């Protein structure tokens, strides 16, 4: 039986690096330990207000046809193979790789407020964020993601026992009142016009955010209001992190915003990738801080590639192993060239079948431990 006395009160140090087990302040310091998502057990979510808003109208048939069922087996197998190979490459680079538990996400559930079945544990970035020695479980905003944290609980318990600060943000009830339930049913042009005016499918009745709407630059973190991250969620985040950090809200001309990591991706101190299709509104903030913003190269993905949950701009959703080394999708040659020209060593890895599940290397990971400490980068 575990007793409280066995829980260590202060962060334990990992012997070889003298780092707390959970330690990460930015997106580029040398990577030591990472959680890589998995697609085994993935279910196609049933249509619900937030999902319907976030998916493109041309994809609705997929959710109507398969909602509540396992993801098609051939998609799972192809993506699982790529994820396993990605893990092997990370381990060969000296990174400790952890995986979530396998859960059958087709299991239906019912809360006092709604009924749904689950989604997956493919994208740890959406649900987990490490800020210093604290690992935060995000509240999420899709009903199909309400219980996603269960796949990560054994990992969270392990990190807690080894000294991490583990925080779970309050989850919204996801009742009908939490959503503008009519939003998704409006024509796309009307939705886009509303989004431009700062109106989103999640309302501000209770806090919500996805961890992937936040990007870390040491003491400064940038967050976007999106369909899944609301204003009161950003307030919770600011207050939880306290004075040691500064959380800035930034925006992009993104008509379907959900997750910041195909819009702004820092590569090393002073250099970040931006998405030319949705340039950050607050570019000045970065320029004044001495940062160069480089436009990402478009994806080479064929138009008919199945993409149910995200855009092909996930070509810029890279994972930095350190300030000089970046994992990039194997067939994204223009992105590879751009990064090589900027002086990076590029590790090409096949990942197009993972794209189909809604993200690339940054989305499919959560860096638990990087070298380095809290620093400021000009902001
Ligand atoms: O641009 O489609 C990608 C990030 C998904 N987690 C986009 C968002």
mmCIF file of C-alpha atoms and ligand atoms in Angstrom:
data_model
loop_
_atom_site.group_PDB
_atom_site.id
_atom_site.type_symbol
_atom_site.label_atom_id
_atom_site.label_comp_id
_atom_site.label_asym_id
_atom_site.label_seq_id
_atom_site.Cartn_x
_atom_site.Cartn_y
_atom_site.Cartn_z
ATOM 1 C CA UNK A 1 0.000 0.000 0.000
ATOM 2 C CA UNK A 2 1.387 3.392 -1.028
ATOM 3 C CA UNK A 3 1.569 5.805 1.885
ATOM 4 C CA UNK A 4 1.832 9.560 1.803
ATOM 5 C CA UNK A 5 5.307 9.277 3.305
ATOM 6 C CA UNK A 6 6.490 7.590 0.134
ATOM 7 C CA UNK A 7 5.536 10.641 -1.934
ATOM 8 C CA UNK A 8 8.509 12.932 -2.261
ATOM 9 C CA UNK A 9 7.805 16.520 -1.197
ATOM 10 C CA UNK A 10 10.309 18.159 -3.531
ATOM 11 C CA UNK A 11 11.152 17.469 -7.170
ATOM 12 C CA UNK A 12 13.484 14.487 -7.361
ATOM 13 C CA UNK A 13 16.513 14.920 -9.563
ATOM 14 C CA UNK A 14 17.176 12.572 -12.434
ATOM 15 C CA UNK A 15 20.641 11.355 -11.516
ATOM 16 C CA UNK A 16 22.492 11.753 -14.821
ATOM 17 C CA UNK A 17 21.247 15.250 -15.642
ATOM 18 C CA UNK A 18 20.430 16.652 -12.208
ATOM 19 C CA UNK A 19 17.067 17.797 -13.544
ATOM 20 C CA UNK A 20 13.667 17.403 -11.900
ATOM 21 C CA UNK A 21 11.793 14.517 -13.579
ATOM 22 C CA UNK A 22 9.319 17.037 -15.023
ATOM 23 C CA UNK A 23 11.212 20.077 -16.323
ATOM 24 C CA UNK A 24 10.429 21.976 -19.510
ATOM 25 C CA UNK A 25 10.195 25.709 -20.129
ATOM 26 C CA UNK A 26 10.210 26.075 -23.896
ATOM 27 C CA UNK A 27 9.872 24.180 -27.166
ATOM 28 C CA UNK A 28 13.576 23.878 -28.094
ATOM 29 C CA UNK A 29 15.905 23.037 -25.191
ATOM 30 C CA UNK A 30 17.598 19.575 -25.406
ATOM 31 C CA UNK A 31 14.898 16.907 -25.093
ATOM 32 C CA UNK A 32 15.355 14.157 -22.504
ATOM 33 C CA UNK A 33 11.919 12.577 -21.986
ATOM 34 C CA UNK A 34 8.745 12.730 -24.051
ATOM 35 C CA UNK A 35 5.264 11.212 -24.106
ATOM 36 C CA UNK A 36 4.350 9.972 -27.587
ATOM 37 C CA UNK A 37 0.651 9.386 -28.281
ATOM 38 C CA UNK A 38 -0.882 6.217 -29.647
ATOM 39 C CA UNK A 39 -3.757 5.405 -31.997
ATOM 40 C CA UNK A 40 -4.569 1.898 -30.709
ATOM 41 C CA UNK A 41 -8.101 1.993 -29.282
ATOM 42 C CA UNK A 42 -8.992 5.225 -31.122
ATOM 43 C CA UNK A 43 -12.677 5.861 -31.814
ATOM 44 C CA UNK A 44 -14.303 8.225 -34.269
ATOM 45 C CA UNK A 45 -16.192 10.770 -32.186
ATOM 46 C CA UNK A 46 -19.892 11.259 -32.778
ATOM 47 C CA UNK A 47 -20.808 14.715 -34.060
ATOM 48 C CA UNK A 48 -21.187 17.194 -31.201
ATOM 49 C CA UNK A 49 -21.340 21.017 -31.249
ATOM 50 C CA UNK A 50 -17.594 21.708 -30.955
ATOM 51 C CA UNK A 51 -16.489 18.942 -33.308
ATOM 52 C CA UNK A 52 -19.033 19.946 -35.912
ATOM 53 C CA UNK A 53 -17.709 23.511 -35.789
ATOM 54 C CA UNK A 54 -14.081 22.451 -36.016
ATOM 55 C CA UNK A 55 -14.431 19.991 -38.872
ATOM 56 C CA UNK A 56 -14.702 21.109 -42.450
ATOM 57 C CA UNK A 57 -18.141 20.526 -44.045
ATOM 58 C CA UNK A 58 -16.576 18.152 -46.572
ATOM 59 C CA UNK A 59 -15.560 15.832 -43.697
ATOM 60 C CA UNK A 60 -18.890 15.589 -41.905
ATOM 61 C CA UNK A 61 -19.748 12.320 -43.710
ATOM 62 C CA UNK A 62 -16.808 10.603 -41.961
ATOM 63 C CA UNK A 63 -18.174 11.378 -38.484
ATOM 64 C CA UNK A 64 -21.740 10.595 -39.565
ATOM 65 C CA UNK A 65 -20.664 7.225 -40.950
ATOM 66 C CA UNK A 66 -18.168 6.063 -38.305
ATOM 67 C CA UNK A 67 -19.132 8.087 -35.175
ATOM 68 C CA UNK A 68 -18.964 5.832 -32.103
ATOM 69 C CA UNK A 69 -17.042 3.104 -33.941
ATOM 70 C CA UNK A 70 -13.326 2.294 -33.892
ATOM 71 C CA UNK A 71 -11.208 4.258 -36.361
ATOM 72 C CA UNK A 72 -10.905 2.191 -39.554
ATOM 73 C CA UNK A 73 -8.340 -0.548 -38.859
ATOM 74 C CA UNK A 74 -6.122 0.218 -41.855
ATOM 75 C CA UNK A 75 -5.761 3.851 -40.723
ATOM 76 C CA UNK A 76 -4.851 2.717 -37.197
ATOM 77 C CA UNK A 77 -2.262 0.224 -38.421
ATOM 78 C CA UNK A 78 -0.546 2.670 -40.771
ATOM 79 C CA UNK A 79 -0.377 5.437 -38.142
ATOM 80 C CA UNK A 80 0.703 3.055 -35.331
ATOM 81 C CA UNK A 81 3.602 1.885 -37.487
ATOM 82 C CA UNK A 82 4.767 5.471 -38.050
ATOM 83 C CA UNK A 83 4.413 6.334 -34.352
ATOM 84 C CA UNK A 84 6.431 3.255 -33.336
ATOM 85 C CA UNK A 85 9.203 4.110 -35.777
ATOM 86 C CA UNK A 86 9.189 7.726 -34.503
ATOM 87 C CA UNK A 87 9.643 6.358 -30.935
ATOM 88 C CA UNK A 88 12.529 4.169 -32.095
ATOM 89 C CA UNK A 89 14.242 7.186 -33.705
ATOM 90 C CA UNK A 90 13.761 9.314 -30.567
ATOM 91 C CA UNK A 91 15.239 6.550 -28.397
ATOM 92 C CA UNK A 92 18.204 6.253 -30.757
ATOM 93 C CA UNK A 93 18.715 9.993 -30.178
ATOM 94 C CA UNK A 94 18.924 9.315 -26.435
ATOM 95 C CA UNK A 95 15.379 10.465 -25.538
ATOM 96 C CA UNK A 96 13.309 8.472 -23.007
ATOM 97 C CA UNK A 97 9.920 7.704 -24.605
ATOM 98 C CA UNK A 98 6.751 7.080 -22.583
ATOM 99 C CA UNK A 99 3.382 6.042 -24.018
ATOM 100 C CA UNK A 100 -0.199 6.422 -22.726
ATOM 101 C CA UNK A 101 -2.225 3.332 -21.789
ATOM 102 C CA UNK A 102 -4.301 1.570 -24.433
ATOM 103 C CA UNK A 103 -7.964 2.337 -23.811
ATOM 104 C CA UNK A 104 -11.015 1.325 -25.815
ATOM 105 C CA UNK A 105 -12.376 4.770 -26.643
ATOM 106 C CA UNK A 106 -15.567 3.391 -28.227
ATOM 107 C CA UNK A 107 -16.926 2.848 -24.687
ATOM 108 C CA UNK A 108 -19.992 5.088 -24.269
ATOM 109 C CA UNK A 109 -20.393 7.228 -21.148
ATOM 110 C CA UNK A 110 -22.987 9.437 -19.560
ATOM 111 C CA UNK A 111 -22.515 12.331 -17.148
ATOM 112 C CA UNK A 112 -25.344 14.360 -15.587
ATOM 113 C CA UNK A 113 -24.933 16.766 -18.517
ATOM 114 C CA UNK A 114 -24.355 14.743 -21.692
ATOM 115 C CA UNK A 115 -23.709 11.388 -23.336
ATOM 116 C CA UNK A 116 -20.818 10.569 -25.644
ATOM 117 C CA UNK A 117 -18.148 8.088 -26.479
ATOM 118 C CA UNK A 118 -14.428 8.801 -26.523
ATOM 119 C CA UNK A 119 -11.820 9.738 -29.119
ATOM 120 C CA UNK A 120 -8.166 8.785 -28.629
ATOM 121 C CA UNK A 121 -4.827 9.312 -26.861
ATOM 122 C CA UNK A 122 -2.980 10.134 -30.079
ATOM 123 C CA UNK A 123 -2.251 13.787 -29.325
ATOM 124 C CA UNK A 124 -0.818 14.309 -25.811
ATOM 125 C CA UNK A 125 -0.054 17.947 -26.718
ATOM 126 C CA UNK A 126 -3.788 18.704 -26.724
ATOM 127 C CA UNK A 127 -4.306 17.627 -23.129
ATOM 128 C CA UNK A 128 -0.963 18.040 -21.324
ATOM 129 C CA UNK A 129 1.364 20.987 -20.886
ATOM 130 C CA UNK A 130 4.540 21.139 -18.846
ATOM 131 C CA UNK A 131 5.496 24.530 -17.433
ATOM 132 C CA UNK A 132 8.645 24.194 -15.343
ATOM 133 C CA UNK A 133 8.178 21.304 -12.917
ATOM 134 C CA UNK A 134 4.376 21.403 -13.205
ATOM 135 C CA UNK A 135 2.424 19.143 -15.551
ATOM 136 C CA UNK A 136 -1.075 20.443 -16.204
ATOM 137 C CA UNK A 137 -3.991 18.394 -17.509
ATOM 138 C CA UNK A 138 -6.093 20.701 -19.680
ATOM 139 C CA UNK A 139 -9.879 20.741 -19.276
ATOM 140 C CA UNK A 140 -10.596 20.108 -22.999
ATOM 141 C CA UNK A 141 -13.840 21.223 -24.674
ATOM 142 C CA UNK A 142 -15.101 18.320 -26.763
ATOM 143 C CA UNK A 143 -17.472 15.889 -25.064
ATOM 144 C CA UNK A 144 -15.618 13.046 -26.760
ATOM 145 C CA UNK A 145 -12.466 14.166 -24.945
ATOM 146 C CA UNK A 146 -13.951 14.516 -21.446
ATOM 147 C CA UNK A 147 -12.321 11.300 -20.175
ATOM 148 C CA UNK A 148 -9.197 11.370 -22.361
ATOM 149 C CA UNK A 149 -7.039 11.940 -19.258
ATOM 150 C CA UNK A 150 -7.629 8.325 -18.198
ATOM 151 C CA UNK A 151 -5.080 7.135 -20.766
ATOM 152 C CA UNK A 152 -2.403 9.280 -19.071
ATOM 153 C CA UNK A 153 -3.238 8.622 -15.415
ATOM 154 C CA UNK A 154 -0.588 5.941 -14.835
ATOM 155 C CA UNK A 155 2.033 8.302 -16.278
ATOM 156 C CA UNK A 156 0.785 11.214 -14.148
ATOM 157 C CA UNK A 157 0.907 9.046 -11.011
ATOM 158 C CA UNK A 158 4.451 8.017 -11.831
ATOM 159 C CA UNK A 159 5.520 11.654 -12.282
ATOM 160 C CA UNK A 160 3.733 12.637 -9.068
ATOM 161 C CA UNK A 161 5.513 9.893 -7.131
ATOM 162 C CA UNK A 162 8.816 11.033 -8.581
ATOM 163 C CA UNK A 163 8.354 14.620 -7.436
ATOM 164 C CA UNK A 164 6.401 16.470 -10.150
ATOM 165 C CA UNK A 165 3.720 19.029 -9.453
ATOM 166 C CA UNK A 166 0.603 17.573 -11.133
ATOM 167 C CA UNK A 167 -2.360 19.895 -11.657
ATOM 168 C CA UNK A 168 -5.700 19.168 -13.261
ATOM 169 C CA UNK A 169 -7.538 22.250 -14.459
ATOM 170 C CA UNK A 170 -11.295 22.358 -13.691
ATOM 171 C CA UNK A 171 -13.283 20.687 -16.470
ATOM 172 C CA UNK A 172 -16.336 22.417 -17.903
ATOM 173 C CA UNK A 173 -19.591 20.506 -17.506
ATOM 174 C CA UNK A 174 -19.898 20.456 -21.323
ATOM 175 C CA UNK A 175 -23.643 20.919 -20.852
ATOM 176 C CA UNK A 176 -25.669 22.499 -23.666
ATOM 177 C CA UNK A 177 -25.234 25.897 -21.949
ATOM 178 C CA UNK A 178 -21.472 25.675 -22.367
ATOM 179 C CA UNK A 179 -21.797 25.755 -26.168
ATOM 180 C CA UNK A 180 -23.415 28.047 -28.637
ATOM 181 C CA UNK A 181 -25.208 24.955 -29.943
ATOM 182 C CA UNK A 182 -26.530 26.765 -33.021
ATOM 183 C CA UNK A 183 -23.065 27.893 -34.063
ATOM 184 C CA UNK A 184 -22.165 24.708 -35.936
ATOM 185 C CA UNK A 185 -25.417 24.646 -37.856
ATOM 186 C CA UNK A 186 -24.835 28.102 -39.356
ATOM 187 C CA UNK A 187 -23.417 28.309 -42.892
ATOM 188 C CA UNK A 188 -19.614 28.299 -42.986
ATOM 189 C CA UNK A 189 -19.423 31.964 -44.125
ATOM 190 C CA UNK A 190 -21.590 33.048 -41.188
ATOM 191 C CA UNK A 191 -19.422 31.031 -38.778
ATOM 192 C CA UNK A 192 -16.267 32.547 -40.175
ATOM 193 C CA UNK A 193 -17.691 36.071 -39.926
ATOM 194 C CA UNK A 194 -18.619 35.402 -36.292
ATOM 195 C CA UNK A 195 -15.145 33.997 -35.556
ATOM 196 C CA UNK A 196 -13.557 37.145 -36.983
ATOM 197 C CA UNK A 197 -15.625 39.147 -34.498
ATOM 198 C CA UNK A 198 -14.363 37.014 -31.611
ATOM 199 C CA UNK A 199 -17.347 34.679 -31.347
ATOM 200 C CA UNK A 200 -16.656 30.951 -30.878
ATOM 201 C CA UNK A 201 -18.561 27.735 -30.252
ATOM 202 C CA UNK A 202 -17.468 27.486 -26.602
ATOM 203 C CA UNK A 203 -19.027 30.142 -24.404
ATOM 204 C CA UNK A 204 -17.461 31.744 -21.343
ATOM 205 C CA UNK A 205 -19.726 30.068 -18.802
ATOM 206 C CA UNK A 206 -16.921 27.841 -17.431
ATOM 207 C CA UNK A 207 -13.160 27.692 -18.074
ATOM 208 C CA UNK A 208 -11.842 25.545 -20.898
ATOM 209 C CA UNK A 209 -8.634 25.269 -22.831
ATOM 210 C CA UNK A 210 -6.688 22.726 -24.802
ATOM 211 C CA UNK A 211 -3.000 22.643 -23.928
ATOM 212 C CA UNK A 212 -2.158 22.879 -27.642
ATOM 213 C CA UNK A 213 -3.499 26.447 -27.740
ATOM 214 C CA UNK A 214 -0.448 27.474 -25.676
ATOM 215 C CA UNK A 215 3.168 27.820 -26.824
ATOM 216 C CA UNK A 216 6.071 28.265 -24.392
ATOM 217 C CA UNK A 217 8.941 30.746 -24.691
ATOM 218 C CA UNK A 218 10.401 30.474 -21.164
ATOM 219 C CA UNK A 219 8.908 33.123 -18.889
ATOM 220 C CA UNK A 220 6.522 34.162 -21.679
ATOM 221 C CA UNK A 221 3.720 31.920 -22.880
ATOM 222 C CA UNK A 222 1.420 32.729 -25.789
ATOM 223 C CA UNK A 223 -2.150 31.506 -25.940
ATOM 224 C CA UNK A 224 -4.956 31.904 -28.466
ATOM 225 C CA UNK A 225 -8.701 32.165 -27.875
ATOM 226 C CA UNK A 226 -10.116 29.391 -30.058
ATOM 227 C CA UNK A 227 -13.182 27.213 -30.340
ATOM 228 C CA UNK A 228 -11.844 25.116 -27.451
ATOM 229 C CA UNK A 229 -9.982 27.750 -25.380
ATOM 230 C CA UNK A 230 -12.159 30.454 -23.862
ATOM 231 C CA UNK A 231 -11.423 33.710 -22.039
ATOM 232 C CA UNK A 232 -12.177 32.383 -18.592
ATOM 233 C CA UNK A 233 -9.920 29.389 -19.361
ATOM 234 C CA UNK A 234 -7.079 31.804 -20.177
ATOM 235 C CA UNK A 235 -7.788 33.610 -16.893
ATOM 236 C CA UNK A 236 -7.514 30.301 -15.011
ATOM 237 C CA UNK A 237 -4.204 29.557 -16.723
ATOM 238 C CA UNK A 238 -2.748 32.996 -15.891
ATOM 239 C CA UNK A 239 -3.770 32.774 -12.275
ATOM 240 C CA UNK A 240 -2.562 29.194 -11.899
ATOM 241 C CA UNK A 241 0.898 29.990 -13.296
ATOM 242 C CA UNK A 242 1.237 33.120 -11.164
ATOM 243 C CA UNK A 243 3.795 35.943 -11.327
ATOM 244 C CA UNK A 244 6.697 33.769 -12.393
ATOM 245 C CA UNK A 245 5.210 33.592 -15.904
ATOM 246 C CA UNK A 246 3.558 36.020 -18.319
ATOM 247 C CA UNK A 247 0.710 34.695 -20.436
ATOM 248 C CA UNK A 248 -0.004 36.790 -23.540
ATOM 249 C CA UNK A 249 -3.077 36.334 -25.662
ATOM 250 C CA UNK A 250 -2.339 36.481 -29.386
ATOM 251 C CA UNK A 251 -4.529 35.949 -32.444
ATOM 252 C CA UNK A 252 -4.312 34.812 -36.010
ATOM 253 C CA UNK A 253 -6.619 35.378 -38.969
ATOM 254 C CA UNK A 254 -7.673 31.732 -38.594
ATOM 255 C CA UNK A 255 -11.307 31.155 -39.411
ATOM 256 C CA UNK A 256 -11.436 27.799 -37.666
ATOM 257 C CA UNK A 257 -9.021 28.183 -34.746
ATOM 258 C CA UNK A 258 -8.099 25.181 -32.654
ATOM 259 C CA UNK A 259 -4.477 24.769 -31.492
ATOM 260 C CA UNK A 260 -1.658 27.219 -32.007
ATOM 261 C CA UNK A 261 1.051 24.802 -33.141
ATOM 262 C CA UNK A 262 0.396 25.059 -36.873
ATOM 263 C CA UNK A 263 0.379 28.867 -36.627
ATOM 264 C CA UNK A 264 3.414 29.809 -34.497
ATOM 265 C CA UNK A 265 6.319 27.432 -33.789
ATOM 266 C CA UNK A 266 9.511 28.674 -32.090
ATOM 267 C CA UNK A 267 12.699 26.933 -33.278
ATOM 268 C CA UNK A 268 15.452 28.456 -31.134
ATOM 269 C CA UNK A 269 15.894 31.714 -29.197
ATOM 270 C CA UNK A 270 15.139 34.556 -31.625
ATOM 271 C CA UNK A 271 13.652 32.449 -34.435
ATOM 272 C CA UNK A 272 10.117 31.160 -34.969
ATOM 273 C CA UNK A 273 8.096 29.723 -37.846
ATOM 274 C CA UNK A 274 4.837 31.432 -38.747
ATOM 275 C CA UNK A 275 2.049 30.295 -41.010
ATOM 276 C CA UNK A 276 1.889 32.532 -44.124
ATOM 277 C CA UNK A 277 -1.824 31.736 -44.507
ATOM 278 C CA UNK A 278 -2.579 33.173 -41.055
ATOM 279 C CA UNK A 279 0.141 35.622 -39.966
ATOM 280 C CA UNK A 280 0.001 36.554 -36.282
ATOM 281 C CA UNK A 281 -1.902 39.806 -35.675
ATOM 282 C CA UNK A 282 0.553 40.816 -32.920
ATOM 283 C CA UNK A 283 3.713 40.399 -35.061
ATOM 284 C CA UNK A 284 5.111 43.593 -33.472
ATOM 285 C CA UNK A 285 5.333 41.890 -30.097
ATOM 286 C CA UNK A 286 7.864 39.438 -31.555
ATOM 287 C CA UNK A 287 9.735 41.971 -33.685
ATOM 288 C CA UNK A 288 10.152 44.321 -30.706
ATOM 289 C CA UNK A 289 11.557 41.396 -28.703
ATOM 290 C CA UNK A 290 14.139 40.800 -31.440
ATOM 291 C CA UNK A 291 12.586 37.623 -32.871
ATOM 292 C CA UNK A 292 12.734 36.760 -36.577
ATOM 293 C CA UNK A 293 9.539 35.236 -37.912
ATOM 294 C CA UNK A 294 10.086 32.963 -40.906
ATOM 295 C CA UNK A 295 7.210 31.784 -43.097
ATOM 296 C CA UNK A 296 6.736 28.007 -43.143
ATOM 297 C CA UNK A 297 6.866 26.254 -46.521
ATOM 298 C CA UNK A 298 3.562 24.751 -47.687
ATOM 299 C CA UNK A 299 2.926 21.031 -47.404
ATOM 300 C CA UNK A 300 3.557 18.549 -50.213
ATOM 301 C CA UNK A 301 0.516 16.519 -49.143
ATOM 302 C CA UNK A 302 -1.757 15.539 -52.055
ATOM 303 C CA UNK A 303 -5.198 17.217 -51.996
ATOM 304 C CA UNK A 304 -6.969 13.869 -51.706
ATOM 305 C CA UNK A 305 -5.089 12.749 -48.552
ATOM 306 C CA UNK A 306 -7.662 11.969 -45.807
ATOM 307 C CA UNK A 307 -7.475 14.852 -43.314
ATOM 308 C CA UNK A 308 -10.485 14.752 -40.981
ATOM 309 C CA UNK A 309 -9.246 16.940 -38.135
ATOM 310 C CA UNK A 310 -6.651 19.441 -39.257
ATOM 311 C CA UNK A 311 -5.137 21.302 -42.197
ATOM 312 C CA UNK A 312 -2.014 20.366 -44.148
ATOM 313 C CA UNK A 313 -0.216 23.190 -42.295
ATOM 314 C CA UNK A 314 0.764 20.507 -39.807
ATOM 315 C CA UNK A 315 3.850 20.352 -42.053
ATOM 316 C CA UNK A 316 5.197 23.070 -39.692
ATOM 317 C CA UNK A 317 4.188 21.077 -36.587
ATOM 318 C CA UNK A 318 7.751 19.892 -35.985
ATOM 319 C CA UNK A 319 9.467 18.597 -32.842
ATOM 320 C CA UNK A 320 12.761 20.147 -31.749
ATOM 321 C CA UNK A 321 15.237 17.739 -30.157
ATOM 322 C CA UNK A 322 17.508 20.667 -29.297
ATOM 323 C CA UNK A 323 18.119 24.178 -30.712
ATOM 324 C CA UNK A 324 19.920 22.654 -33.716
ATOM 325 C CA UNK A 325 17.999 19.444 -34.447
ATOM 326 C CA UNK A 326 14.422 19.142 -35.714
ATOM 327 C CA UNK A 327 12.198 16.190 -36.659
ATOM 328 C CA UNK A 328 10.352 16.954 -39.926
ATOM 329 C CA UNK A 329 7.993 14.782 -41.999
ATOM 330 C CA UNK A 330 9.920 12.766 -44.569
ATOM 331 C CA UNK A 331 8.008 13.969 -47.619
ATOM 332 C CA UNK A 332 7.888 17.650 -46.647
ATOM 333 C CA UNK A 333 11.007 18.503 -48.658
ATOM 334 C CA UNK A 334 10.298 22.274 -48.886
ATOM 335 C CA UNK A 335 10.042 22.474 -45.055
ATOM 336 C CA UNK A 336 13.225 20.416 -44.742
ATOM 337 C CA UNK A 337 15.096 22.694 -47.131
ATOM 338 C CA UNK A 338 13.884 25.826 -45.353
ATOM 339 C CA UNK A 339 15.121 24.499 -42.003
ATOM 340 C CA UNK A 340 18.446 23.294 -43.397
ATOM 341 C CA UNK A 341 18.997 26.733 -44.957
ATOM 342 C CA UNK A 342 18.416 28.206 -41.491
ATOM 343 C CA UNK A 343 21.226 26.001 -40.171
ATOM 344 C CA UNK A 344 19.286 23.136 -38.601
ATOM 345 C CA UNK A 345 20.032 19.424 -38.744
ATOM 346 C CA UNK A 346 16.840 17.778 -40.000
ATOM 347 C CA UNK A 347 15.740 14.255 -39.042
ATOM 348 C CA UNK A 348 13.154 13.102 -41.622
ATOM 349 C CA UNK A 349 10.471 10.721 -40.301
ATOM 350 C CA UNK A 350 7.393 9.276 -42.101
ATOM 351 C CA UNK A 351 4.254 10.665 -40.468
ATOM 352 C CA UNK A 352 1.581 11.281 -43.121
ATOM 353 C CA UNK A 353 -0.714 8.574 -41.765
ATOM 354 C CA UNK A 354 -0.567 10.223 -38.356
ATOM 355 C CA UNK A 355 -1.627 13.514 -40.038
ATOM 356 C CA UNK A 356 -4.936 11.788 -40.756
ATOM 357 C CA UNK A 357 -5.531 11.635 -36.976
ATOM 358 C CA UNK A 358 -5.181 15.410 -36.660
ATOM 359 C CA UNK A 359 -1.583 16.424 -36.124
ATOM 360 C CA UNK A 360 2.103 15.895 -36.586
ATOM 361 C CA UNK A 361 5.168 15.561 -34.330
ATOM 362 C CA UNK A 362 4.413 18.458 -31.977
ATOM 363 C CA UNK A 363 0.766 17.462 -31.526
ATOM 364 C CA UNK A 364 1.609 13.794 -31.020
ATOM 365 C CA UNK A 365 4.068 14.488 -28.182
ATOM 366 C CA UNK A 366 4.369 16.186 -24.809
ATOM 367 C CA UNK A 367 7.909 17.005 -23.771
ATOM 368 C CA UNK A 368 8.151 16.100 -20.115
ATOM 369 C CA UNK A 369 11.796 16.891 -19.565
ATOM 370 C CA UNK A 370 14.152 19.170 -21.413
ATOM 371 C CA UNK A 371 17.457 20.512 -20.180
ATOM 372 C CA UNK A 372 17.488 24.183 -19.274
ATOM 373 C CA UNK A 373 15.772 26.436 -16.820
ATOM 374 C CA UNK A 374 13.471 29.422 -16.639
ATOM 375 C CA UNK A 375 14.761 32.197 -18.871
ATOM 376 C CA UNK A 376 13.506 35.300 -20.654
ATOM 377 C CA UNK A 377 13.836 35.687 -24.391
ATOM 378 C CA UNK A 378 13.437 39.418 -24.992
ATOM 379 C CA UNK A 379 9.716 39.949 -24.298
HETATM 380 O O1 LIG B 1 -3.838 24.168 -38.560
HETATM 381 O O2 LIG B 1 -5.181 22.583 -38.749
HETATM 382 C C1 LIG B 1 -3.313 21.889 -36.413
HETATM 383 C C2 LIG B 1 -3.130 21.443 -34.995
HETATM 384 C C3 LIG B 1 -3.996 20.318 -34.633
HETATM 385 N N1 LIG B 1 -3.710 19.808 -33.301
HETATM 386 C C4 LIG B 1 -4.455 23.264 -38.071
HETATM 387 C C5 LIG B 1 -4.296 22.955 -36.603
#
